[in-house]
Coordinates of C-alpha atoms (C1' of nucleotides) in Angstrom, one line a residue:
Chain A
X1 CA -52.8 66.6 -18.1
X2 CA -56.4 67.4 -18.2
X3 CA -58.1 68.6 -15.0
X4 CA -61.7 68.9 -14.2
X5 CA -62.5 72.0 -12.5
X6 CA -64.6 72.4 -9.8
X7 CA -65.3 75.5 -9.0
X8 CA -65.6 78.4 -12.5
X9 CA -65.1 82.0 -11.2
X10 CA -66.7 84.8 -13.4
X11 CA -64.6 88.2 -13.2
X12 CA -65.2 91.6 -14.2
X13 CA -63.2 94.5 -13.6
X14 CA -64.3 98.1 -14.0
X15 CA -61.6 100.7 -14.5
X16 CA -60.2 104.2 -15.3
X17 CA -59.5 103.2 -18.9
X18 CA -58.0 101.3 -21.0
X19 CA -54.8 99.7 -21.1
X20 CA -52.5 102.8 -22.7
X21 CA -54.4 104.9 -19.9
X22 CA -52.4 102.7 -17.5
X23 CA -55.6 102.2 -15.6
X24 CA -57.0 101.3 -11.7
X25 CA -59.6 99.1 -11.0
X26 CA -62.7 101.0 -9.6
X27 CA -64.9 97.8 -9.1
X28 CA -64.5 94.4 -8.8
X29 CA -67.0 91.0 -8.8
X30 CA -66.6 88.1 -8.8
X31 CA -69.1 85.1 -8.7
X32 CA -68.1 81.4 -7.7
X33 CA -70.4 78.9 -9.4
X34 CA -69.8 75.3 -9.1
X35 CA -69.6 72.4 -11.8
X36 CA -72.5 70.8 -10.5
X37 CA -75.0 74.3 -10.7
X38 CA -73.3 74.1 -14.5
X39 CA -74.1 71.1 -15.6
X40 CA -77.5 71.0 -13.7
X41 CA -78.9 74.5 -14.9
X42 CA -82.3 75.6 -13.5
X43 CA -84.7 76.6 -15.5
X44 CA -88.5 78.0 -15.3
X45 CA -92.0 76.8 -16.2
X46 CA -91.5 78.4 -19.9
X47 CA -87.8 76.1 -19.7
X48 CA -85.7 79.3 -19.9
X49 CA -82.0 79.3 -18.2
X50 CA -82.1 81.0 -14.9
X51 CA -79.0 82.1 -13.0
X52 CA -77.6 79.7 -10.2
X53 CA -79.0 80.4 -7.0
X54 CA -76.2 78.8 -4.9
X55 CA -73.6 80.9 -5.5
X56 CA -71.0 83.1 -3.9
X57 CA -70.2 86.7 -4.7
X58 CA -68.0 89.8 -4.0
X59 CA -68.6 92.8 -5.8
X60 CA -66.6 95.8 -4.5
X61 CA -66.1 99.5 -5.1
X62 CA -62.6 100.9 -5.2
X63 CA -61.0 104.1 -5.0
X64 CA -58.4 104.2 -8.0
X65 CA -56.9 106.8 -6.9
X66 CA -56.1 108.2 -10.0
X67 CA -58.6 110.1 -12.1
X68 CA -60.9 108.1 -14.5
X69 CA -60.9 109.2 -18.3
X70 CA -64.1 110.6 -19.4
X71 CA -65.1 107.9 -21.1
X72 CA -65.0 105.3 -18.4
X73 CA -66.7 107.3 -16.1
X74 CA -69.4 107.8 -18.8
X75 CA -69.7 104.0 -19.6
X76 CA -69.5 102.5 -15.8
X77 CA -71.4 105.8 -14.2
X78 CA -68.6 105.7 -11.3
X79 CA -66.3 108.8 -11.0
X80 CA -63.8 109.6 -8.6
X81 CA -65.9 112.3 -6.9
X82 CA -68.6 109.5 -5.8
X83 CA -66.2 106.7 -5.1
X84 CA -64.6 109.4 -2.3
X85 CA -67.7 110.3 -1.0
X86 CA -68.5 106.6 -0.2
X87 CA -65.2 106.3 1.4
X88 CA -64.2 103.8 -0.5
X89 CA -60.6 102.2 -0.2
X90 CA -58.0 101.8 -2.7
X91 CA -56.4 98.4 -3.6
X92 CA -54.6 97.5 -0.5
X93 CA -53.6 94.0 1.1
X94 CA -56.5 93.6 3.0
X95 CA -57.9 94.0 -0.4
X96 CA -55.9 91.1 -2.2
X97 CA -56.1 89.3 1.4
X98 CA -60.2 89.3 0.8
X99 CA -60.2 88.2 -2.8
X100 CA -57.6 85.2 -1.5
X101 CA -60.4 83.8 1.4
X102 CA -62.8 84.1 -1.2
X103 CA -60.8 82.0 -3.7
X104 CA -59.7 79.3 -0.8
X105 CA -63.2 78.9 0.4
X106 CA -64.2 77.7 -3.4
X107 CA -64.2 73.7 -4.2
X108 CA -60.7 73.4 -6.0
X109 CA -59.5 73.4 -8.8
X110 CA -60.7 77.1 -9.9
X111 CA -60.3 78.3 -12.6
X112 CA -61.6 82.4 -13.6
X113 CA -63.5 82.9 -16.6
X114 CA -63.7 86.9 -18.1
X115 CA -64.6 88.0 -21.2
X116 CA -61.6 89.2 -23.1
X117 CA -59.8 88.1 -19.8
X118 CA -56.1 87.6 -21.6
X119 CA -56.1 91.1 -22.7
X120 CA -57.7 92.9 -20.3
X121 CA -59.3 92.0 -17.0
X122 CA -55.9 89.1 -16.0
X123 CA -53.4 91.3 -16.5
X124 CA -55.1 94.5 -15.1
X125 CA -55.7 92.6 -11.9
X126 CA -52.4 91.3 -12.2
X127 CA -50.8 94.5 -12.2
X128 CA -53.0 95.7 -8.5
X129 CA -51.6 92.4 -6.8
X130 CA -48.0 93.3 -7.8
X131 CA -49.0 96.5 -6.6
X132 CA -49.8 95.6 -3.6
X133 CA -46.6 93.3 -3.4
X134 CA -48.9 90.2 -3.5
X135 CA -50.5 87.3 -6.1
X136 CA -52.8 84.5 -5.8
X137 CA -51.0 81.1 -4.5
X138 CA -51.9 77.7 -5.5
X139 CA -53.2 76.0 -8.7
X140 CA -55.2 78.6 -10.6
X141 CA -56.1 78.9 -14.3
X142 CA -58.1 81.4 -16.1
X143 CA -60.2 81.4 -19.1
X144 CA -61.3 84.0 -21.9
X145 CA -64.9 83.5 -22.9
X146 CA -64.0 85.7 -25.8
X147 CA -61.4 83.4 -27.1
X148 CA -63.4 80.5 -26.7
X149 CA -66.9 81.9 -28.3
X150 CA -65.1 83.0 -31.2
X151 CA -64.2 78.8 -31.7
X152 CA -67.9 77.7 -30.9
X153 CA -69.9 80.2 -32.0
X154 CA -68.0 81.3 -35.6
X155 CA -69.3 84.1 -37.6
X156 CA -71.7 82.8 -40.3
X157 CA -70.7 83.5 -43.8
X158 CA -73.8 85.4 -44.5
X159 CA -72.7 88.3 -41.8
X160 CA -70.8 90.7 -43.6
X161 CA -70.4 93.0 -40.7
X162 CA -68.9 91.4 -37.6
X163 CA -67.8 94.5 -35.8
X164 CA -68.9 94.3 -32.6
X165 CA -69.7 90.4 -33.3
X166 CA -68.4 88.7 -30.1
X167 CA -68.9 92.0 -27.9
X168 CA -70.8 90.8 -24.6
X169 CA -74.1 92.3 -25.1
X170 CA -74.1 91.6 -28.6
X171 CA -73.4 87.7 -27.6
X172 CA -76.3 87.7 -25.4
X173 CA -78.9 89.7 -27.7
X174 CA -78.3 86.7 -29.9
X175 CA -78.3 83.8 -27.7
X176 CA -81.3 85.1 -25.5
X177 CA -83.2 87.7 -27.6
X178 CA -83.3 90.6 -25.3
X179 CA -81.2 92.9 -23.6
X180 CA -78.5 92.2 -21.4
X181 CA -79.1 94.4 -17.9
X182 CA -76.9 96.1 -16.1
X183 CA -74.0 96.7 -18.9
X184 CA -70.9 98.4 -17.6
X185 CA -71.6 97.7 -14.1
X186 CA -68.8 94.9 -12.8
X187 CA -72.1 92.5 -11.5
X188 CA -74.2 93.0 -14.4
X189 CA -71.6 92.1 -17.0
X190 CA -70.1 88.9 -14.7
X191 CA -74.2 87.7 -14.4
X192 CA -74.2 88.4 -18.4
X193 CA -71.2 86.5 -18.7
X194 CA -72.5 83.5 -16.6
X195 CA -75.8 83.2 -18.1
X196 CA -73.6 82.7 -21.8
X197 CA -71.5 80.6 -20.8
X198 CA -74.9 78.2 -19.0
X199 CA -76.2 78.8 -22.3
X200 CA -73.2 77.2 -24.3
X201 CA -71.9 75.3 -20.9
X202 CA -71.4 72.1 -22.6
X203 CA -69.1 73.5 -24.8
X204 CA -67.1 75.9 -22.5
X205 CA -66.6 72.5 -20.8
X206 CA -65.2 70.8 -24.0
X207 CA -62.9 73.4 -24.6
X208 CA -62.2 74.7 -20.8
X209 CA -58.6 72.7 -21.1
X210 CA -57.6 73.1 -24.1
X211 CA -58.1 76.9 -24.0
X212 CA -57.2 77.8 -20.4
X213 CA -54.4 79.2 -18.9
X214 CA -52.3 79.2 -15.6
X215 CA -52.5 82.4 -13.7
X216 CA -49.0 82.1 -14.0
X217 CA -48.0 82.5 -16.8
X218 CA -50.9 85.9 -16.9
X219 CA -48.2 88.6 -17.3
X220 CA -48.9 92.3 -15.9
X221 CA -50.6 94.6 -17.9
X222 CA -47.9 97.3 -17.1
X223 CA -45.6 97.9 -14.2
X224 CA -46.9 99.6 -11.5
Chain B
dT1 C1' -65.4 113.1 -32.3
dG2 C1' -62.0 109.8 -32.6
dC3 C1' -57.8 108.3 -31.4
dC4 C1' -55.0 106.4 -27.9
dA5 C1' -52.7 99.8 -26.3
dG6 C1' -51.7 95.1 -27.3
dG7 C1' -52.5 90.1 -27.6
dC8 C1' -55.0 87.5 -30.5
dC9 C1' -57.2 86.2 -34.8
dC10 C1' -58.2 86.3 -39.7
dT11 C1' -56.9 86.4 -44.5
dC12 C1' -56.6 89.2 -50.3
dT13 C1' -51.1 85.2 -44.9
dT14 C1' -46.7 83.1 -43.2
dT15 C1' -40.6 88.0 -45.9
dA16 C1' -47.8 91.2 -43.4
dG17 C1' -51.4 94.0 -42.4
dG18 C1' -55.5 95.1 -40.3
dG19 C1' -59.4 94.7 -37.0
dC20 C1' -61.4 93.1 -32.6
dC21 C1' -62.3 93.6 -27.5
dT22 C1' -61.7 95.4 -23.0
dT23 C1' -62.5 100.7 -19.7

DNA sequence: TGCCAGGCCCTCTTTAGGGCCTT
């Protein structure tokens, strides 16, 4: 039965690697928006989209405890040496029992939206909650913005080369024009993920049940 | 330097193969 969601959560996870490097999360974020900021965008003199101001956020550094490959470190400009110098935790309970408050204090029903979400950033987060002997209760669902742009924003027959078509900075050079800011840092690519999906909003809502999933049924991207 | 995984999607498909997208 379809079910209008309240409350969408954009997600990004920053991480060690990928998944054969059976990675940790090093940073989190998360940003609550609600139907209503959605539907209502706001927009400046010149009528461009500007983000929600009512929102809630978490963004938070984490210690992965194992070392990050080379490559992530290079992308997301975190490494293990600066993540211990800032102290900063691991993924503990307190952790999971954070990101649940944060969830419960959101207009229900919620459901997460990520950007290649069912491949990557759902089952990685997964896999820390089972970690950590935990998961989220309650009605959730969880969406991929990947999957969904690929249905309302097709490739053209006139673009030969789609490679790198329906990355996230790619999807927001063509929609706004410019550079997205902030790329491989968790908040910058959740706020690029939010302002593509106001920019197509009417359609993410179209599709949002057809295409989502219950956190359920989001299975662990390895066992930890 | 490029590969490494895997669920999903597309097509020169369905008795299969290859590429994307995420760090």
């Amino acid at each position: 039965m379809a079910q209008t969601f309240q409350t969408y959560i954009f997600l990004d996870l920053e991480s060690t690697g990928l998944a054969h490097d059976c990675p940790r999360i090093t940073e989190i974020c998360l940003v609550a928006v609600h139907l209503h900021s959605l539907q209502n965008p706001e927009r400046d003199e010149a009528g461009d989209l500007l983000l929600p101001h009512v929102v809630d956020k978490v963004c938070l550094c984490v210690d992965p405890v194992i070392p990050l490959t080379s490559k992530a470190a290079h992308m997301t400009g975190l490494s293990n040496e600066k993540l211990s110098l800032n102290q900063k935790q691991s993924f503990s309970p307190e952790l999971l029992g954070l990101l649940r408050d944060f969830l419960e204090r959101q207009d229900q029903p919620i459901c997460l939206v990520a950007h290649n979400g069912f491949s990557y950033d759902f089952p990685l987060l997964k896999t820390e909650l089972q970690r950590v002997q935990g998961d989220f209760s309650g009605p959730l669902s969880c969406l991929d913005s990947c999957k969904v742009l690929r249905t309302i924003d097709p490739i053209p027959n006139s673009v030969r080369i789609w490679k790198g078509y329906y990355t996230l900075p790619e999807v927001y050079r063509r929609f706004f024009g410019k550079e997205p800011q902030r790329s491989h840092c968790a908040e910058g690519d959740v706020l690029t993920l939010l302002m593509i999906f106001l920019h197509k909003a009417q359609d993410f809502l179209r599709w949002v049940n057809i295409m989502s999933l219950s956190w359920a049924k989001i299975v662990p991207m390895y066992t930890p």
